[in-house]
Short mmCIF file of C-alpha atoms in Angstrom, two decimals:
data_model
loop_
_atom_site.label_atom_id
_atom_site.label_comp_id
_atom_site.label_asym_id
_atom_site.label_seq_id
_atom_site.Cartn_x
_atom_site.Cartn_y
_atom_site.Cartn_z
CA MET A 1 60.02 177.54 30.71
CA TYR A 2 63.15 177.17 33.01
CA ALA A 3 63.41 177.25 36.85
CA PRO A 4 65.49 179.88 38.58
CA ALA A 5 69.14 179.19 39.15
CA ARG A 6 69.80 176.80 42.11
CA PRO A 7 72.83 176.01 44.26
CA THR A 8 75.53 173.95 42.35
CA ALA A 9 77.90 171.43 43.49
CA THR A 10 81.57 171.43 43.44
CA SER A 11 82.86 170.50 40.02
CA LEU A 12 84.07 166.75 39.88
CA VAL A 13 86.41 167.04 37.05
CA HIS A 14 90.05 168.39 37.92
CA LYS A 15 92.07 170.43 35.62
CA GLY A 16 94.10 168.40 33.12
CA THR A 17 92.10 165.18 33.55
CA THR A 18 89.46 163.70 31.18
CA ALA A 19 85.88 163.74 32.33
CA THR A 20 83.90 160.53 32.31
CA PHE A 21 80.28 160.32 31.47
CA SER A 22 79.08 159.64 34.93
CA GLN A 23 80.93 162.89 36.33
CA ALA A 24 80.17 164.92 33.10
CA VAL A 25 76.09 164.46 33.20
CA ARG A 26 76.22 165.39 36.96
CA LEU A 27 78.20 168.75 36.01
CA LEU A 28 75.64 169.49 33.35
CA ASP A 29 73.07 170.26 35.78
CA THR A 30 74.03 169.67 39.27
CA SER A 31 70.93 171.28 40.66
CA ALA A 32 68.65 168.38 39.58
CA THR A 33 66.91 167.65 42.85
CA ARG A 34 65.73 164.42 41.71
CA TYR A 35 69.34 162.90 42.72
CA VAL A 36 69.97 165.51 45.53
CA LYS A 37 70.45 163.72 48.83
CA PRO A 38 67.62 164.01 51.32
CA CYS A 39 69.97 165.87 53.90
CA PHE A 40 70.47 168.57 51.34
CA LEU A 41 66.89 168.84 50.57
CA ALA A 42 66.07 169.28 54.20
CA GLN A 43 68.65 172.27 54.34
CA HIS A 44 66.81 173.83 51.51
CA PRO A 45 63.22 173.22 52.00
CA ASN A 46 62.09 175.90 49.25
CA LEU A 47 64.24 173.95 46.64
CA SER A 48 61.74 172.24 44.34
CA SER A 49 62.22 170.02 41.07
CA THR A 50 60.36 172.26 38.59
CA ARG A 51 62.79 171.94 35.72
CA HIS A 52 61.31 170.46 32.64
CA PHE A 53 64.65 168.86 31.46
CA THR A 54 66.53 166.69 33.88
CA ILE A 55 70.03 165.53 33.58
CA THR A 56 70.47 162.09 35.00
CA PRO A 57 73.48 159.86 35.69
CA ARG A 58 74.73 157.63 32.79
CA THR A 59 74.18 154.35 34.58
CA HIS A 60 70.50 155.42 34.99
CA ILE A 61 70.10 156.19 31.42
CA GLN A 62 71.75 153.05 30.27
CA GLU A 63 69.34 150.89 32.63
CA LYS A 64 66.35 152.63 31.19
CA TYR A 65 66.77 153.40 27.54
CA PHE A 66 69.80 150.99 26.78
CA PRO A 67 68.83 147.56 28.60
CA PRO A 68 71.32 144.66 28.00
CA SER A 69 70.52 142.75 25.01
CA GLU A 70 72.88 139.53 25.78
CA THR A 71 71.41 136.37 24.60
CA GLU A 72 72.57 132.78 24.72
CA HIS A 73 73.64 132.64 21.05
CA ILE A 74 73.86 136.32 19.70
CA LYS A 75 77.02 137.99 20.39
CA PHE A 76 76.61 141.26 18.75
CA THR A 77 74.18 142.90 16.25
CA ARG A 78 75.79 145.21 13.83
CA PRO A 79 74.15 148.01 12.08
CA ALA A 80 71.95 147.60 9.18
CA TRP A 81 73.70 150.70 7.43
CA PRO A 82 77.42 150.76 8.33
CA HIS A 83 78.39 154.39 8.53
CA PRO A 84 80.91 155.75 5.72
CA VAL A 85 84.33 156.79 6.76
CA TYR A 86 84.74 160.61 7.20
CA THR A 87 88.19 162.10 7.49
CA GLU A 88 88.88 165.07 9.76
CA GLU A 89 89.88 167.33 6.80
CA GLN A 90 86.58 166.41 5.11
CA MET A 91 84.74 167.33 8.33
CA ASN A 92 86.54 170.47 9.06
CA ALA A 93 85.51 171.70 5.38
CA ILE A 94 81.72 171.57 5.99
CA LYS A 95 80.52 175.02 5.75
CA VAL A 96 77.15 176.74 6.19
CA ALA A 97 75.36 177.32 2.95
CA HIS A 98 71.91 178.23 1.60
CA ARG A 99 70.31 177.39 -1.58
CA GLU A 100 68.44 180.27 -3.20
CA THR A 101 64.65 179.86 -3.96
CA LYS A 102 63.78 179.43 -7.65
CA THR A 103 60.27 178.38 -7.82
CA TRP A 104 57.08 178.66 -5.87
CA SER A 105 57.62 175.32 -4.46
CA ASP A 106 60.92 176.32 -3.02
CA TRP A 107 59.93 179.60 -1.52
CA THR A 108 56.91 177.64 0.16
CA ALA A 109 59.31 175.21 1.67
CA LEU A 110 61.61 177.85 2.77
CA THR A 111 58.78 179.80 4.36
CA MET A 112 57.67 176.68 6.22
CA VAL A 113 61.02 176.15 7.46
CA ARG A 114 61.42 179.73 8.83
CA ILE A 115 58.04 179.50 10.80
CA LEU A 116 59.21 176.08 12.28
CA ARG A 117 62.54 177.33 13.11
CA TRP A 118 61.01 180.37 15.15
CA GLY A 119 58.84 177.77 17.10
CA MET A 120 61.59 175.53 17.69
CA ASP A 121 63.86 178.40 18.91
CA THR A 122 61.06 179.59 21.36
CA ALA A 123 60.38 175.95 22.58
CA THR A 124 63.88 174.86 23.34
CA GLY A 125 64.91 178.54 24.69
CA TYR A 126 67.51 178.92 21.83
CA SER A 127 69.50 182.06 21.84
CA HIS A 128 72.82 182.92 20.51
CA ALA A 129 75.12 185.92 20.62
CA VAL A 130 75.99 185.72 16.82
CA GLN A 131 73.77 186.02 13.87
CA GLU A 132 75.06 184.76 10.72
CA ALA A 133 74.33 187.13 7.72
CA LYS A 134 75.00 186.17 4.01
CA LYS A 135 77.22 188.28 1.76
CA GLN A 136 76.75 188.70 -1.81
CA ASP A 137 79.26 186.11 -2.68
CA GLY A 138 77.29 183.52 -0.78
CA SER A 139 79.65 183.27 2.46
CA MET A 140 78.34 183.83 5.87
CA VAL A 141 79.63 186.60 8.16
CA ALA A 142 78.94 187.04 11.84
CA LYS A 143 76.97 190.02 13.14
CA SER A 144 77.01 190.66 16.92
CA ARG A 145 73.54 191.04 18.13
CA ARG A 146 71.26 188.52 19.99
CA PHE A 147 68.29 186.83 18.52
CA PHE A 148 66.37 186.82 21.85
CA ARG A 149 66.69 188.58 25.13
CA SER A 150 67.70 185.44 27.06
CA SER A 151 70.45 183.88 28.91
CA PRO A 152 73.51 182.67 26.61
CA MET A 153 73.58 178.90 25.42
CA THR A 154 75.03 176.47 28.12
CA GLU A 155 75.60 172.91 27.76
CA ARG A 156 72.09 172.01 29.29
CA LYS A 157 70.42 174.25 26.93
CA TRP A 158 72.40 172.89 23.96
CA LEU A 159 71.52 169.39 24.91
CA ILE A 160 67.80 170.40 25.03
CA ARG A 161 67.81 171.68 21.63
CA PHE A 162 69.82 168.54 20.22
CA LEU A 163 67.42 166.26 21.57
CA PHE A 164 64.35 167.98 20.29
CA LEU A 165 65.83 168.53 17.00
CA GLU A 166 66.95 164.61 16.49
CA SER A 167 63.67 163.36 18.01
CA VAL A 168 61.75 165.13 15.01
CA ALA A 169 64.61 164.79 12.41
CA GLY A 170 64.14 161.03 11.64
CA VAL A 171 60.54 161.46 10.68
CA PRO A 172 60.95 162.67 7.05
CA GLY A 173 63.18 159.87 5.83
CA MET A 174 60.80 157.14 7.35
CA VAL A 175 57.71 158.80 5.91
CA ALA A 176 59.07 159.25 2.40
CA GLY A 177 60.68 155.79 2.41
CA SER A 178 57.52 154.15 3.62
CA LEU A 179 55.46 155.95 1.06
CA ARG A 180 57.71 155.20 -1.80
CA HIS A 181 57.84 151.35 -0.65
CA LEU A 182 54.06 151.43 -0.64
CA SER A 183 53.83 153.05 -4.12
CA SER A 184 56.23 150.59 -5.45
CA LEU A 185 54.15 147.68 -4.35
CA ARG A 186 51.13 149.19 -5.29
CA GLN A 187 51.98 150.27 -8.97
CA LEU A 188 54.34 147.02 -9.32
CA ARG A 189 57.44 149.12 -10.50
CA ARG A 190 60.84 149.68 -9.23
CA ASP A 191 61.73 152.46 -7.02
CA ASN A 192 65.31 153.04 -8.54
CA GLY A 193 67.05 153.06 -5.17
CA TRP A 194 65.31 155.95 -3.28
CA ILE A 195 63.87 153.93 -0.50
CA GLU A 196 67.30 152.71 1.02
CA THR A 197 68.72 156.17 1.15
CA LEU A 198 65.58 157.64 2.88
CA LEU A 199 65.41 154.93 5.35
CA GLU A 200 69.34 155.28 5.92
CA GLU A 201 68.80 158.86 6.50
CA ALA A 202 66.31 158.26 9.35
CA TYR A 203 68.24 155.36 10.95
CA ASN A 204 71.12 158.10 10.92
CA GLU A 205 69.04 160.87 12.44
CA ARG A 206 67.84 158.22 15.24
CA MET A 207 71.47 157.33 16.00
CA HIS A 208 72.14 161.25 16.57
CA LEU A 209 69.30 160.88 19.28
CA LEU A 210 70.52 157.77 20.93
CA THR A 211 73.79 159.25 21.11
CA PHE A 212 72.46 162.23 23.14
CA MET A 213 70.23 160.08 25.26
CA ASN A 214 73.59 158.74 26.46
CA MET A 215 74.22 162.21 27.74
CA ALA A 216 70.88 163.45 29.00
CA GLU A 217 67.35 162.51 29.67
CA PRO A 218 64.33 164.75 28.79
CA GLY A 219 61.92 165.61 31.54
CA ARG A 220 58.00 165.32 31.44
CA PHE A 221 57.53 168.64 29.76
CA MET A 222 60.12 168.04 26.96
CA ARG A 223 58.74 164.34 26.43
CA MET A 224 55.14 165.75 26.10
CA MET A 225 56.26 168.23 23.40
CA ILE A 226 58.31 165.60 21.41
CA ILE A 227 55.14 163.39 21.42
CA LEU A 228 52.73 166.18 20.43
CA THR A 229 55.30 167.34 17.76
CA GLN A 230 56.15 163.95 16.38
CA GLY A 231 52.08 163.14 16.02
CA VAL A 232 51.47 166.32 14.26
CA TRP A 233 54.88 166.28 12.48
CA TYR A 234 54.52 162.90 11.08
CA ASN A 235 50.97 163.02 9.82
CA ALA A 236 51.55 166.77 8.21
CA PHE A 237 54.75 165.37 6.23
CA PHE A 238 52.69 162.20 5.19
CA LEU A 239 49.87 164.30 3.55
CA ALA A 240 52.46 166.89 2.29
CA TYR A 241 54.60 164.30 0.46
CA LEU A 242 51.42 162.80 -1.20
CA MET A 243 50.84 166.31 -2.70
CA SER A 244 54.27 167.34 -3.67
CA ALA A 245 57.51 165.09 -3.02
CA ARG A 246 59.74 167.49 -4.62
CA THR A 247 58.58 170.40 -2.06
CA CYS A 248 59.02 167.96 0.92
CA HIS A 249 62.52 167.16 -0.19
CA ARG A 250 63.29 170.84 -0.69
CA PHE A 251 61.95 171.46 2.65
CA VAL A 252 64.03 168.82 4.53
CA GLY A 253 67.10 170.32 2.66
CA TYR A 254 66.47 173.80 4.16
CA ILE A 255 65.85 172.11 7.63
CA GLU A 256 69.30 170.36 7.29
CA GLU A 257 70.65 173.82 6.30
CA GLU A 258 69.53 175.12 9.66
CA ALA A 259 70.82 171.93 11.28
CA VAL A 260 74.30 172.48 10.05
CA LEU A 261 74.25 176.09 11.24
CA THR A 262 73.12 175.04 14.72
CA TYR A 263 76.07 172.34 15.09
CA THR A 264 78.57 174.80 13.52
CA ARG A 265 77.46 177.33 16.30
CA ALA A 266 77.74 174.78 19.07
CA ILE A 267 81.34 173.79 17.80
CA LYS A 268 82.37 177.42 17.77
CA ASP A 269 80.99 177.65 21.27
CA ILE A 270 83.28 174.96 22.20
CA GLU A 271 86.38 176.25 20.56
CA ALA A 272 85.78 179.60 22.20
CA GLY A 273 85.74 178.01 25.53
CA ARG A 274 82.04 179.22 26.22
CA LEU A 275 81.22 175.44 27.05
CA PRO A 276 83.90 174.40 29.68
CA LYS A 277 82.04 171.33 30.80
CA TRP A 278 82.41 170.02 27.14
CA GLN A 279 86.16 170.73 26.76
CA LYS A 280 87.28 167.37 27.88
CA LEU A 281 84.08 165.30 27.48
CA GLU A 282 84.62 162.12 25.53
CA ALA A 283 82.00 160.68 23.23
CA PRO A 284 79.85 157.87 24.56
CA GLU A 285 80.54 154.30 23.38
CA ILE A 286 77.59 154.07 21.09
CA ALA A 287 79.05 157.14 19.03
CA VAL A 288 82.54 155.75 18.98
CA LYS A 289 81.33 152.50 17.54
CA TYR A 290 78.82 153.86 14.93
CA TRP A 291 81.24 156.54 13.52
CA ASN A 292 84.45 154.17 14.12
CA MET A 293 85.86 157.43 15.98
CA PRO A 294 89.84 156.87 16.08
CA GLU A 295 91.65 157.31 19.31
CA GLY A 296 92.40 160.68 20.34
CA HIS A 297 89.43 162.12 18.12
CA ARG A 298 86.78 161.14 20.46
CA SER A 299 85.87 164.67 22.27
CA MET A 300 82.60 166.29 22.34
CA ARG A 301 83.70 168.65 19.55
CA ASP A 302 84.85 165.68 17.46
CA LEU A 303 81.34 164.11 17.88
CA LEU A 304 79.52 167.41 16.89
CA ASN A 305 81.85 167.51 14.00
CA TYR A 306 80.69 164.11 12.88
CA ILE A 307 76.85 164.85 13.34
CA ARG A 308 77.37 168.05 11.54
CA ALA A 309 79.02 166.29 8.66
CA ASP A 310 75.85 163.75 8.45
CA GLU A 311 73.50 166.85 8.50
CA ALA A 312 75.29 168.31 5.54
CA LYS A 313 74.98 165.03 3.78
CA HIS A 314 71.31 165.02 4.37
CA ARG A 315 71.23 168.68 3.02
CA GLU A 316 73.17 167.54 -0.14
CA VAL A 317 70.74 164.59 -0.47
CA ASN A 318 67.53 166.32 -0.16
CA HIS A 319 68.36 169.17 -2.35
CA THR A 320 69.49 166.80 -4.95
CA LEU A 321 66.48 164.65 -4.81
CA GLY A 322 64.41 167.79 -5.07
CA ASN A 323 65.97 168.51 -8.33
CA LEU A 324 65.10 165.16 -9.94
CA GLU A 325 61.98 163.95 -11.60
CA GLN A 326 60.43 162.02 -8.54
CA LYS A 327 58.93 159.00 -10.32
CA ALA A 328 61.39 158.36 -13.23
CA ASP A 329 64.97 159.20 -12.14
CA PRO A 330 67.29 156.81 -10.21
CA ASN A 331 68.95 157.66 -6.95
CA PRO A 332 72.28 159.31 -7.99
CA PHE A 333 73.64 158.50 -4.33
CA VAL A 334 73.67 154.84 -5.09
CA SER A 335 74.31 154.47 -8.59
CA GLU A 336 77.31 153.44 -10.68
CA TYR A 337 78.58 156.22 -13.22
CA GLU A 338 80.01 155.63 -16.83
CA ASP A 339 82.92 157.55 -15.72
CA PRO A 340 83.88 157.05 -12.06
CA SER A 341 86.88 159.58 -12.15
CA ARG A 342 84.47 162.28 -12.67
CA PRO A 343 83.03 163.80 -9.38
CA HIS A 344 79.74 162.31 -8.56
CA PRO A 345 77.23 162.01 -5.67
CA SER A 346 78.26 159.32 -3.14
CA LYS A 347 77.34 157.90 0.22
CA GLY A 348 80.50 159.90 1.55
CA ILE A 349 81.21 163.29 1.88
CA GLU A 350 84.32 163.48 -0.50
CA ASN A 351 82.25 165.28 -3.26
CA MET A 352 79.94 167.45 -1.40
CA LYS A 353 77.68 169.90 -2.93
CA GLU A 354 76.13 172.12 -0.33
CA ILE A 355 73.25 173.05 -2.45
CA GLY A 356 72.61 169.68 -4.13
CA TRP A 357 73.49 168.50 -7.58
CA ASP A 358 71.42 169.67 -10.55
CA ARG A 359 69.71 167.13 -12.75
CA LYS A 360 71.85 167.62 -15.80
CA GLU A 361 74.97 166.87 -13.62
CA VAL A 362 73.80 163.40 -12.63
CA ILE A 363 71.10 162.17 -15.15
#
């Protein structure tokens, strides 16, 4: 899937300075021939652009994907769903967790997630030197063996995975929200607050994608994979949600478990120094505004910390929704409680329950 290594340019970021995005995106893959000067190509006639994933300058990406929306009267458009405030302590407390299967519905959902995980790992060239194994107490322990016999994860390979992951992650919430919306109209009854949370989840996943699109642009092969995957994924989830909404929410909960694991590994790679080009890389402006990232906490690690916290929240939400009566119970994440001092679900992550809230705890 990947072309052989090519000559790389000299690093543009000096030690002790902060990398700008225009510098950093060139550092991620300086061998992309699409932006190499003609004189260099003349000296290397055998060098051809066969990569399926290209890294383009930030200015080019902004012109193509984020055209200016300035108008005569409108100054600024705020997001429909403002992001809740996360503290650094709350985000650092996020941990990898897994909900054990209890029913055939759970087992079916988990089996499908494992199949899709294998397919996605193969498609995005994912490999990692650490495997997380679960101990009896539910915690995770590292085992030193590789999943695949391939090169270790680099900044470029992580971005490939993030883009592919987030391009399909926004589908379930939109499908479930639209189906429940149509059901409410068709049956002339209230939805009890589910629609808003599901659409907000889809919106949040799309913001993840837009953030990574400020850093990298997928090539033609990756675009084709995303289009085909979305076409199959949307229709398959649509039919599955009609048959068993509970199974679908459990399925998404298990997917989000994998997402939390993926971002946790990426954060650990940054902390271990295995991703040097991201050490001083700052988050793009779209991320700073969306998450209200404070000064001094806008690094690439901080960005992944915010995104991991979002995925952990989706994990909690979908596991909780999978525990409820799909047609009768209200959405506990937007409800008011008789005793506000008692821990209960909320839009934030202050009362996080990794494997979801049981029905008896909230209903």
